[in-house]
Structure formats: C-alpha cells, structure tokens
CSV table of C-alpha atoms and ligand atoms in Angstrom, one decimal:
chain,number,residue,atom,x,y,z
A,712,MET,CA,17.6,-4.7,3.6
A,713,GLU,CA,19.6,-1.8,2.1
A,714,GLY,CA,18.5,1.1,0.0
A,715,MET,CA,18.7,0.0,-3.6
A,716,LEU,CA,18.5,3.0,-5.8
A,717,LYS,CA,21.3,5.4,-6.8
A,718,GLU,CA,21.9,8.5,-4.6
A,719,ASN,CA,19.6,11.4,-5.7
A,720,ALA,CA,17.4,9.0,-7.7
A,721,LEU,CA,14.4,11.2,-6.6
A,722,ARG,CA,16.1,14.6,-6.5
A,723,ASP,CA,13.9,17.6,-7.4
A,724,LYS,CA,10.8,15.4,-7.1
A,725,THR,CA,7.9,16.4,-4.8
A,726,ILE,CA,6.0,13.4,-3.6
A,727,ILE,CA,2.8,13.3,-1.5
A,728,VAL,CA,2.3,10.2,0.6
A,729,THR,CA,-1.2,9.7,2.1
A,730,GLY,CA,-1.0,7.9,5.5
A,731,GLY,CA,2.6,9.0,5.4
A,732,GLY,CA,3.0,9.6,9.2
A,733,THR,CA,2.8,5.9,10.2
A,734,GLY,CA,3.7,2.3,9.2
A,735,LEU,CA,4.5,1.6,5.6
A,736,GLY,CA,3.7,5.1,4.3
A,737,ARG,CA,6.3,6.5,6.7
A,738,ALA,CA,8.9,3.9,5.7
A,739,MET,CA,8.5,4.5,2.0
A,740,GLY,CA,8.4,8.3,2.5
A,741,THR,CA,11.7,8.1,4.6
A,742,TYR,CA,13.4,6.4,1.7
A,743,PHE,CA,12.1,8.9,-0.8
A,744,LEU,CA,13.7,11.6,1.4
A,745,LYS,CA,17.0,9.8,1.5
A,746,LEU,CA,16.9,9.7,-2.3
A,747,GLY,CA,16.5,13.5,-2.4
A,748,ALA,CA,12.7,14.0,-2.8
A,749,ASN,CA,10.7,16.7,-1.1
A,750,LEU,CA,7.9,15.0,0.9
A,751,VAL,CA,4.4,15.9,1.9
A,752,ILE,CA,2.8,13.6,4.4
A,753,SER,CA,-0.9,13.7,5.0
A,754,SER,CA,-3.5,11.9,7.2
A,755,ARG,CA,-6.3,12.8,9.7
A,756,LYS,CA,-4.1,13.2,12.8
A,757,ALA,CA,-2.2,16.4,12.7
A,758,ASP,CA,-0.2,15.6,15.9
A,759,VAL,CA,1.0,12.3,14.6
A,760,LEU,CA,2.0,13.9,11.3
A,761,GLU,CA,3.9,16.8,12.8
A,762,ALA,CA,5.9,14.5,15.1
A,763,ALA,CA,6.6,12.1,12.2
A,764,ALA,CA,7.6,15.0,9.9
A,765,ALA,CA,10.1,16.4,12.4
A,766,GLU,CA,11.7,12.9,13.0
A,767,MET,CA,11.8,12.1,9.3
A,768,ALA,CA,13.5,15.4,8.5
A,769,GLU,CA,16.0,14.9,11.3
A,770,GLU,CA,16.8,11.4,10.2
A,771,THR,CA,17.3,12.2,6.5
A,772,GLY,CA,18.1,15.9,6.3
A,773,GLY,CA,15.2,16.3,3.8
A,774,LYS,CA,12.2,18.6,3.7
A,775,VAL,CA,8.9,17.3,5.0
A,776,LEU,CA,5.6,19.2,5.0
A,777,PRO,CA,2.8,17.7,7.1
A,778,VAL,CA,-0.7,18.6,6.1
A,779,ALA,CA,-3.7,17.1,7.9
A,780,CYS,CA,-6.4,15.9,5.5
A,781,ASP,CA,-9.2,13.4,5.6
A,782,ILE,CA,-9.0,11.9,2.1
A,783,ARG,CA,-12.8,11.3,2.1
A,784,GLU,CA,-13.2,15.1,1.7
A,785,TYR,CA,-12.3,16.4,-1.7
A,786,ASP,CA,-11.8,20.0,-0.6
A,787,GLN,CA,-9.3,18.9,2.0
A,788,ILE,CA,-7.3,17.2,-0.7
A,789,GLU,CA,-7.3,20.3,-2.8
A,790,ASN,CA,-5.9,22.1,0.2
A,791,VAL,CA,-3.0,19.5,0.4
A,792,LEU,CA,-2.2,20.2,-3.2
A,793,GLN,CA,-2.3,23.9,-2.8
A,794,ARG,CA,-0.1,23.8,0.3
A,795,THR,CA,2.3,21.5,-1.6
A,796,ILE,CA,2.6,23.9,-4.5
A,797,GLU,CA,3.1,26.9,-2.1
A,798,GLU,CA,5.9,25.1,-0.4
A,799,PHE,CA,7.6,23.2,-3.2
A,800,GLY,CA,6.3,24.7,-6.4
A,801,LYS,CA,5.0,21.5,-8.0
A,802,VAL,CA,3.9,17.9,-7.4
A,803,ASP,CA,5.5,15.0,-9.2
A,804,GLY,CA,4.0,11.9,-7.6
A,805,VAL,CA,1.2,10.7,-5.3
A,806,LEU,CA,1.6,7.6,-3.2
A,807,ASN,CA,-2.0,6.5,-2.4
A,808,ASN,CA,-1.2,4.5,0.8
A,809,ALA,CA,-3.8,5.5,3.4
A,810,ALA,CA,-6.3,2.8,4.4
A,811,GLY,CA,-8.7,1.6,7.0
A,812,ASN,CA,-9.3,-2.0,7.7
A,813,PHE,CA,-10.4,-4.5,10.5
A,814,ILE,CA,-11.4,-8.2,10.6
A,815,SER,CA,-15.1,-9.1,11.1
A,816,PRO,CA,-17.6,-11.7,9.9
A,817,THR,CA,-19.4,-9.7,7.2
A,818,GLU,CA,-22.9,-10.4,8.6
A,819,ARG,CA,-21.8,-8.6,11.8
A,820,LEU,CA,-20.9,-5.4,10.0
A,821,SER,CA,-23.3,-2.4,10.1
A,822,HIS,CA,-23.6,-0.6,6.8
A,823,ARG,CA,-21.7,2.3,8.4
A,824,ALA,CA,-18.8,-0.1,9.2
A,825,PHE,CA,-18.8,-1.2,5.5
A,826,ASP,CA,-18.9,2.4,4.4
A,827,ILE,CA,-16.0,3.5,6.6
A,828,VAL,CA,-13.5,1.1,5.0
A,829,VAL,CA,-14.7,1.6,1.4
A,830,ASP,CA,-14.8,5.4,1.9
A,831,ILE,CA,-11.2,5.6,3.1
A,832,VAL,CA,-9.7,3.1,0.7
A,833,LEU,CA,-11.6,3.6,-2.5
A,834,ARG,CA,-13.2,7.0,-2.3
A,835,GLY,CA,-10.1,8.4,-0.7
A,836,THR,CA,-7.9,7.0,-3.5
A,837,TYR,CA,-10.1,8.2,-6.3
A,838,ASN,CA,-10.5,11.6,-4.7
A,839,PHE,CA,-6.8,12.1,-4.5
A,840,THR,CA,-6.3,10.7,-8.0
A,841,LEU,CA,-8.9,12.9,-9.5
A,842,ALA,CA,-7.6,16.1,-7.8
A,843,ALA,CA,-3.9,15.4,-8.6
A,844,GLY,CA,-4.7,14.2,-12.2
A,845,LYS,CA,-6.8,17.3,-13.0
A,846,HIS,CA,-4.0,19.5,-11.6
A,847,TRP,CA,-1.3,17.7,-13.8
A,848,ILE,CA,-3.5,17.8,-16.9
A,849,ASP,CA,-4.5,21.5,-16.5
A,850,ASN,CA,-0.8,22.4,-16.0
A,851,LYS,CA,0.5,20.1,-18.7
A,852,GLN,CA,2.8,18.4,-16.2
A,853,PRO,CA,3.7,14.7,-16.1
A,854,GLY,CA,2.9,12.7,-12.9
A,855,THR,CA,3.1,9.4,-11.3
A,856,PHE,CA,0.6,7.5,-9.2
A,857,LEU,CA,1.6,4.6,-7.0
A,858,ASN,CA,-1.3,2.8,-5.3
A,859,ILE,CA,-1.0,0.4,-2.4
A,860,VAL,CA,-3.4,-2.5,-2.7
A,861,THR,CA,-2.9,-6.1,-1.4
A,862,THR,CA,-3.1,-9.5,-2.9
A,863,TYR,CA,-6.7,-10.1,-2.0
A,864,ALA,CA,-7.6,-7.3,-4.4
A,865,TRP,CA,-7.8,-10.0,-7.0
A,866,THR,CA,-8.5,-13.2,-5.0
A,867,GLY,CA,-11.0,-11.6,-2.6
A,868,SER,CA,-10.9,-12.6,1.1
A,869,GLY,CA,-13.5,-13.4,3.7
A,870,TYR,CA,-13.5,-11.4,7.0
A,871,VAL,CA,-12.1,-8.2,5.4
A,872,VAL,CA,-14.7,-7.9,2.7
A,873,PRO,CA,-15.1,-4.1,2.7
A,874,SER,CA,-11.3,-3.8,2.3
A,875,ALA,CA,-11.3,-6.5,-0.5
A,876,CYS,CA,-14.0,-4.7,-2.4
A,877,ALA,CA,-12.3,-1.3,-2.1
A,878,LYS,CA,-8.8,-2.6,-3.0
A,879,ALA,CA,-10.2,-4.3,-6.0
A,880,GLY,CA,-11.6,-0.9,-7.0
A,881,VAL,CA,-8.3,0.7,-6.5
A,882,LEU,CA,-6.6,-1.9,-8.7
A,883,ALA,CA,-9.3,-1.2,-11.4
A,884,LEU,CA,-8.6,2.5,-11.1
A,885,THR,CA,-4.9,1.9,-11.5
A,886,ARG,CA,-5.2,-0.1,-14.6
A,887,SER,CA,-7.9,2.0,-16.2
A,888,LEU,CA,-6.0,5.3,-15.8
A,889,ALA,CA,-2.7,3.7,-16.9
A,890,SER,CA,-4.3,3.5,-20.3
A,891,GLU,CA,-6.5,6.7,-20.3
A,892,TRP,CA,-4.1,9.2,-18.8
A,893,ALA,CA,-0.9,7.9,-20.5
A,894,LYS,CA,-1.5,10.5,-23.2
A,895,TYR,CA,-1.0,13.2,-20.5
A,896,ASN,CA,2.3,11.5,-19.4
A,897,ILE,CA,0.7,10.3,-16.2
A,898,ARG,CA,1.7,6.8,-15.1
A,899,SER,CA,-0.3,4.6,-12.7
A,900,ASN,CA,1.1,1.5,-11.0
A,901,ALA,CA,0.3,-0.4,-7.9
A,902,ILE,CA,2.1,-2.6,-5.3
A,903,ALA,CA,0.4,-5.5,-3.6
A,904,PRO,CA,2.2,-6.2,-0.4
A,905,GLY,CA,1.8,-9.4,1.7
A,906,PRO,CA,2.3,-9.1,5.5
A,907,PHE,CA,4.7,-6.4,6.5
A,908,PRO,CA,4.4,-5.9,10.3
A,909,THR,CA,3.1,-2.4,11.3
A,910,GLU,CA,1.3,-1.4,14.4
A,911,GLY,CA,-1.8,-0.2,12.5
A,912,ALA,CA,-2.3,-3.5,10.6
A,913,TRP,CA,-1.2,-5.9,13.3
A,914,LYS,CA,-3.5,-4.6,16.1
A,915,ARG,CA,-6.5,-4.6,13.7
A,916,LEU,CA,-5.9,-7.8,11.7
A,917,PHE,CA,-3.8,-10.1,13.8
A,918,PRO,CA,-4.7,-9.4,17.5
A,919,ALA,CA,-3.0,-11.9,19.9
A,920,ASP,CA,-6.0,-14.3,20.2
A,921,VAL,CA,-6.4,-14.5,16.4
A,922,ALA,CA,-2.6,-14.8,15.8
A,923,GLU,CA,-2.6,-17.9,18.1
A,924,GLN,CA,-5.2,-19.6,15.8
A,925,ILE,CA,-3.8,-18.6,12.4
A,926,ASP,CA,-0.1,-17.7,12.4
A,927,PRO,CA,0.3,-15.5,9.3
A,928,MET,CA,4.0,-16.5,9.0
A,929,LYS,CA,3.0,-20.1,8.3
A,930,ARG,CA,1.3,-19.1,5.1
A,931,ILE,CA,4.4,-17.6,3.6
A,932,PRO,CA,6.7,-20.0,1.7
A,933,LEU,CA,9.8,-17.8,2.5
A,934,LYS,CA,8.9,-18.2,6.2
A,935,ARG,CA,9.4,-14.6,7.1
A,936,PHE,CA,7.5,-11.3,6.9
A,937,GLY,CA,8.5,-8.5,4.6
A,938,GLU,CA,11.1,-5.8,5.7
A,939,HIS,CA,9.9,-2.2,5.3
A,940,GLN,CA,13.1,-1.4,3.3
A,941,GLU,CA,12.2,-4.1,0.7
A,942,LEU,CA,8.9,-2.4,0.1
A,943,ALA,CA,10.5,1.0,0.1
A,944,ASN,CA,13.0,-0.1,-2.6
A,945,LEU,CA,10.2,-1.2,-4.9
A,946,ALA,CA,8.1,1.9,-4.2
A,947,ALA,CA,11.1,4.2,-4.9
A,948,TYR,CA,11.8,2.5,-8.2
A,949,LEU,CA,8.1,2.8,-9.3
A,950,MET,CA,8.1,6.4,-8.3
A,951,SER,CA,11.3,7.2,-10.1
A,952,ASP,CA,12.1,7.8,-13.7
A,953,TYR,CA,14.0,4.5,-13.8
A,954,SER,CA,10.5,2.9,-14.2
A,955,ALA,CA,9.4,5.4,-16.9
A,956,TYR,CA,8.2,2.6,-19.2
A,957,VAL,CA,6.3,0.7,-16.4
A,958,ASN,CA,2.6,1.7,-16.6
A,959,GLY,CA,-0.5,-0.2,-15.4
A,960,GLU,CA,1.5,-2.8,-13.5
A,961,VAL,CA,0.8,-4.3,-10.1
A,962,VAL,CA,3.8,-5.8,-8.4
A,963,THR,CA,3.3,-8.4,-5.7
A,964,ILE,CA,5.8,-8.5,-2.8
A,965,ASP,CA,4.6,-11.2,-0.5
A,966,GLY,CA,7.2,-13.9,-0.2
A,967,GLY,CA,5.0,-16.1,-2.5
A,968,GLU,CA,2.1,-16.1,0.0
A,969,TRP,CA,-0.9,-15.8,-2.2
A,970,LEU,CA,0.2,-18.4,-4.8
A,971,HIS,CA,1.1,-20.7,-2.0
A,972,GLY,CA,-2.5,-20.5,-0.8
A,973,ALA,CA,-3.9,-21.0,-4.3
A,974,GLY,CA,-1.8,-24.0,-5.5
A,975,GLU,CA,-3.9,-27.2,-5.0
A,976,PHE,CA,-1.1,-29.3,-3.6
A,977,ASN,CA,1.2,-26.7,-2.0
A,978,GLY,CA,0.0,-28.0,1.4
A,979,LEU,CA,1.9,-31.3,0.8
A,980,GLU,CA,5.0,-29.7,2.4
A,981,VAL,CA,3.7,-31.2,5.6
A,982,ILE,CA,4.4,-34.7,4.3
A,983,THR,CA,7.7,-35.9,5.8
A,984,PRO,CA,10.4,-37.8,3.8
A,985,ASP,CA,9.4,-41.0,5.8
A,986,MET,CA,5.8,-40.6,4.6
A,987,TRP,CA,6.9,-40.1,1.0
A,988,ASP,CA,9.0,-43.3,1.4
A,989,GLN,CA,5.8,-45.1,2.6
A,990,LEU,CA,3.8,-43.7,-0.3
A,991,GLU,CA,6.4,-44.7,-2.8
A,992,LYS,CA,6.4,-48.3,-1.4
A,993,MET,CA,2.6,-48.5,-1.7
A,994,ARG,CA,2.7,-47.2,-5.2
A,995,LYS,CA,5.3,-49.8,-6.2
A,996,LYS,CA,3.3,-52.5,-4.6
B,1283,HXC,C1,-16.8,-4.3,13.4
B,1283,HXC,C2,-16.3,-2.0,13.5
B,1283,HXC,C3,-15.0,-2.3,13.9
B,1283,HXC,C4,-14.6,-3.7,14.1
B,1283,HXC,C5,-15.2,-0.1,13.7
B,1283,HXC,N1,-16.4,-0.7,13.4
B,1283,HXC,N2,-14.3,-1.1,14.0
B,1283,HXC,N3,-17.2,-3.0,13.3
B,1283,HXC,N4,-15.6,-4.6,13.9
B,1283,HXC,N5,-13.4,-4.0,14.5
B,1283,HXC,C6,-17.6,0.0,13.0
B,1283,HXC,C7,-18.1,0.9,14.1
B,1283,HXC,O1,-18.9,0.2,15.0
B,1283,HXC,C8,-18.9,2.0,13.4
B,1283,HXC,O2,-20.1,1.4,12.9
B,1283,HXC,C9,-18.1,2.1,12.1
B,1283,HXC,O3,-17.3,0.9,11.9
B,1283,HXC,C10,-17.1,3.3,12.2
B,1283,HXC,O4,-16.3,3.1,13.3
B,1283,HXC,P1,-15.5,4.3,14.1
B,1283,HXC,O5,-14.6,3.7,15.1
B,1283,HXC,O6,-16.4,5.4,14.4
B,1283,HXC,O7,-14.5,4.8,12.9
B,1283,HXC,P2,-13.2,5.7,12.9
B,1283,HXC,O8,-12.9,6.2,14.3
B,1283,HXC,O9,-13.3,6.7,11.8
B,1283,HXC,O10,-12.1,4.6,12.5
B,1283,HXC,C11,-11.9,4.0,11.3
B,1283,HXC,C12,-11.5,2.6,11.3
B,1283,HXC,C13,-10.2,2.5,12.2
B,1283,HXC,C14,-11.2,2.1,9.9
B,1283,HXC,C15,-12.5,1.8,12.0
B,1283,HXC,O11,-9.7,1.2,12.3
B,1283,HXC,C16,-9.0,3.4,11.6
B,1283,HXC,O12,-8.9,4.5,11.9
B,1283,HXC,N6,-8.2,2.8,10.8
B,1283,HXC,C17,-7.1,3.5,10.1
B,1283,HXC,C18,-5.8,2.7,10.0
B,1283,HXC,C19,-6.0,1.2,9.6
B,1283,HXC,O13,-7.0,0.7,9.6
B,1283,HXC,N7,-4.8,0.6,9.3
B,1283,HXC,C20,-4.7,-0.8,8.9
B,1283,HXC,C21,-4.5,-0.9,7.4
B,1283,HXC,S1,-3.9,-2.5,7.2
B,1283,HXC,P3,-21.5,1.8,13.7
B,1283,HXC,O14,-22.6,1.1,13.0
B,1283,HXC,O15,-21.3,1.3,15.1
B,1283,HXC,O16,-21.6,3.3,13.7
B,1283,HXC,C22,-4.4,-3.1,5.7
B,1283,HXC,C23,-3.6,-4.4,5.4
B,1283,HXC,C24,-4.3,-5.3,4.4
B,1283,HXC,O17,-5.2,-2.6,5.0
B,1283,HXC,C25,-3.5,-6.6,4.1
B,1283,HXC,C26,-2.8,-7.2,5.3
B,1283,HXC,C27,-2.0,-8.5,4.9
B,1284,NAP,P1,-1.2,2.1,9.1
B,1284,NAP,O1,0.1,2.5,9.7
B,1284,NAP,O2,-2.4,2.0,9.9
B,1284,NAP,O3,-1.5,3.1,7.9
B,1284,NAP,C1,-2.8,3.6,7.5
B,1284,NAP,C2,-2.7,5.1,7.4
B,1284,NAP,O4,-3.9,5.6,6.7
B,1284,NAP,C3,-2.5,5.8,8.7
B,1284,NAP,O5,-1.4,6.7,8.6
B,1284,NAP,C4,-3.8,6.6,8.8
B,1284,NAP,O6,-3.6,7.9,9.5
B,1284,NAP,C5,-4.2,6.9,7.4
B,1284,NAP,N1,-5.7,7.1,7.2
B,1284,NAP,C6,-6.7,6.3,7.6
B,1284,NAP,N2,-7.9,6.9,7.3
B,1284,NAP,C7,-7.6,8.1,6.7
B,1284,NAP,C8,-8.3,9.1,6.1
B,1284,NAP,N3,-9.7,9.1,6.1
B,1284,NAP,N4,-7.7,10.2,5.5
B,1284,NAP,C9,-6.4,10.2,5.5
B,1284,NAP,N5,-5.6,9.3,6.0
B,1284,NAP,C10,-6.2,8.2,6.6
B,1284,NAP,O7,-1.1,0.7,8.3
B,1284,NAP,P2,0.0,0.1,7.3
B,1284,NAP,O8,0.1,-1.3,7.6
B,1284,NAP,O9,1.2,1.0,7.2
B,1284,NAP,O10,-0.8,0.2,5.9
B,1284,NAP,C11,-0.4,1.1,4.8
B,1284,NAP,C12,-0.9,0.6,3.5
B,1284,NAP,O11,-0.4,-0.7,3.2
B,1284,NAP,C13,-2.5,0.4,3.4
B,1284,NAP,O12,-2.9,0.8,2.2
B,1284,NAP,C14,-2.7,-1.0,3.7
B,1284,NAP,O13,-3.9,-1.5,3.1
B,1284,NAP,C15,-1.5,-1.6,2.9
B,1284,NAP,N6,-1.1,-2.9,3.2
B,1284,NAP,C16,-0.5,-3.2,4.4
B,1284,NAP,C17,0.0,-4.5,4.7
B,1284,NAP,C18,0.7,-4.8,6.0
B,1284,NAP,O14,1.0,-6.0,6.2
B,1284,NAP,N7,1.0,-3.8,6.8
B,1284,NAP,C19,-0.2,-5.5,3.7
B,1284,NAP,C20,-0.9,-5.2,2.5
B,1284,NAP,C21,-1.3,-3.9,2.3
B,1284,NAP,P3,-4.7,8.7,10.4
B,1284,NAP,O15,-5.3,7.7,11.3
B,1284,NAP,O16,-3.9,9.8,11.0
B,1284,NAP,O17,-5.7,9.2,9.4
C-alpha cells in the first residue's frame, strides 16, 4: 500500500493524465507528482479539474495544470498539448485513462448510447495518441503511452458491450503502435485493472440493487478489491525509465479475477472438506 519507486523516479517528466481529476486517474497522477513529475490533468468538467489540481498540488508540493478538454474533439486535445508546452516546455508521457461506461442489456441501448461510450473510450484514446504521437515524431522526442483498459478487453463481457468493444480497440492500438512507433522511441503499454472502487465506476456499474445480486468481491480469488496505490505503483513504473525495455505489454492487476472466472473447475472452492471426504469414499467404493 506504499509508494514503490525511488524518490524522484519521474523528476523532469511532464505527464498528461486524461480523466485525471477523479478516481484512478487522480490516484495515479498524485503518485506521479510525489515522484517529481509535472502533471497536466484533463477532462470535460473544468470545475472538478481546478479543485482537484489545487488539492493535488497542496498534497504533494508538485505542479499541476488543469486543462478542460473533451477527448472526442481533436482540436481540444491539440489545445491541451499546446498549453502543456507553454507551461512545462515539453510532454514526456500520456496516460490515456478517461472513459465512459454503464451497464445495460445491449438490446436496450440506442445507437447514441453505444456511440457515447465508444467515442469516449476508443475515439478519445486514438485522438490523444495521434496528436501526442505526431508531436513527438515531428520534434524527434521520445514518448511513453500508458493506456488503461480492463480484462474484458480480451474476454469480452455482456452488459457493457460498448465498453468491451472500445477497450479491445484500445488494446489493439497499444500493441500495434508498440511495434510501429518503437523506431521513434515511443513506447506503448497498457494496464488491465480489475475492480478498484471509485465513485465513477461504482455508481454506474455496481449500483446497490445490482451489487446485492452479484457481489463483485466474490469473483476475486484474493477476496479483496485493489488499492489505488497498488495501481499507481504499476502505472509509475510503466511511465518511468525503469521500464524502458517494456513495450507492447498489457499488465493485469485484478487479484486473479478473470482467470478465476475462466477456469472450468475454479468454482469447486464451494465444496467443503466434508463433501470432499464423501466424494473420496464414493470413489473408493
Ligand atoms: C442506457 C444510457 C445510460 C444507461 C446514458 N445512456 N446512460 N442508456 N443505460 N445507464 C444513453 C442516453 O439515454 C443517451 O442516449 C446516450 O446514452 C448519451 O447519454 P447522456 O447522458 O446524454 O451522455 P453524457 O451526459 O455525455 O454522459 C456520458 C456517460 C456518463 C458515459 C453516459 O456515464 C459519463 O459521463 N461517464 C463518464 C465517467 C464514467 O463513465 N466512469 C466510469 C468508468 S468505469 P439517447 O438515445 O437517449 O440520446 C469503467 C470500469 C470498467 O470503465 C471495468 C470495471 C471492473
Ligand atoms: P472515473 O472516476 O469516472 O473516471 C473517468 C474519467 O473520464 C472522469 O474523470 C471523466 O471526467 C473522464 N471523461 C469522461 N468522458 C470524457 C471525455 N469525453 N473527455 C475527457 N474526459 C472524459 O472512473 P475510474 O474508475 O477512475 O476509471 C478510470 C479508468 O479506469 C477508466 O479507463 C476505466 O475504464 C478504468 N477501469 C476502472 C476500473 C475500476 O474498477 N474503477 C476497472 C477497470 C478499468 P469528466 O466527467 O470531467 O469528463
């Protein structure tokens, strides 16, 4: 639950975090600041960003620039980059973390509802990636992308189908550019978190009535949710030069959740020792 990297591990780096004013983006950004980075946080709500930036700077003593931006709009992203360069002189890393999501049977979704999630998650991520990548290539600067996906990017999942489609696209983007843009010294990696409680995710994905029916904790072999600092440690490592040779990787941090759901017989943990004794007797008979 403690910070893992050496002091100043991100010193002199400027990192942009999309969705950096709330939830996991804020937790990762706060740790980047503690490690000496300059931070730019961006999302649609300027008031949320400004309050978060002031609190994060106060907590860490670091520099935080809040810039409002809807990542579905390419020109707004170019503005974030320009403001970043005016303030800090350069950009070293982009954490593509912003997302939109909610649960719904797919047949109940309007095409606009499908669009809204795919546009935030996939279009927003490739927009930011394209703008920052072009900037780094034009200026012959190295850069690091870190993209937040989730484990259903590869398994798929019912009831969050627009998000599953979009996160799968982000994973493909990560792996594709890890190869194509390595020649420019641009790395691309991803993290696939399992459940880490945040207000944004919990109110949309596990509202009380649903959480009563399916307790997300029960799906996790380690029987606990992730701590924000655990994710921040991994993100800081992948953003830092300590991971300079890691490129095209997606690191799962989910307490074993998705494999637990996939393994045919993992559900046998409900069988008690007495029942195993009975089964053994029957087998011996
Ligand atoms: C069905 C819905 C809906 C819902 C919105 N819509 N919510 N349909 N069920 N719960 C439909 C609307 O009816 C509308 O379609 C269209 O979607 C756009 O809705 P708006 O409310 O106008 O959109 P907007 O105000 O822009 O809000 C976007 C949003 C919202 C995605 C709907 O939830 C949001 O702002 N989210 C940002 C943060 C977020 O989602 N965080 C959670 C990430 S967690 P019509 O046809 O009526 O016009 C995450 C975790 C993954 O990704 C893994 C966990 C383990
Ligand atoms: P969150 O607090 O709701 O974060 C989502 C952020 O995205 C918000 O700050 C939101 O800010 C921003 N955003 C949404 N639409 C945007 C747009 N069009 N342009 C710019 N910013 C936009 O939820 P979270 O749980 O921290 O999620 C963060 C990331 O982790 C997401 O990628 C999510 O898929 C991933 N994840 C979370 C979990 C989990 O258990 N929490 C698990 C797996 C993966 P505005 O509303 O101000 O725009």
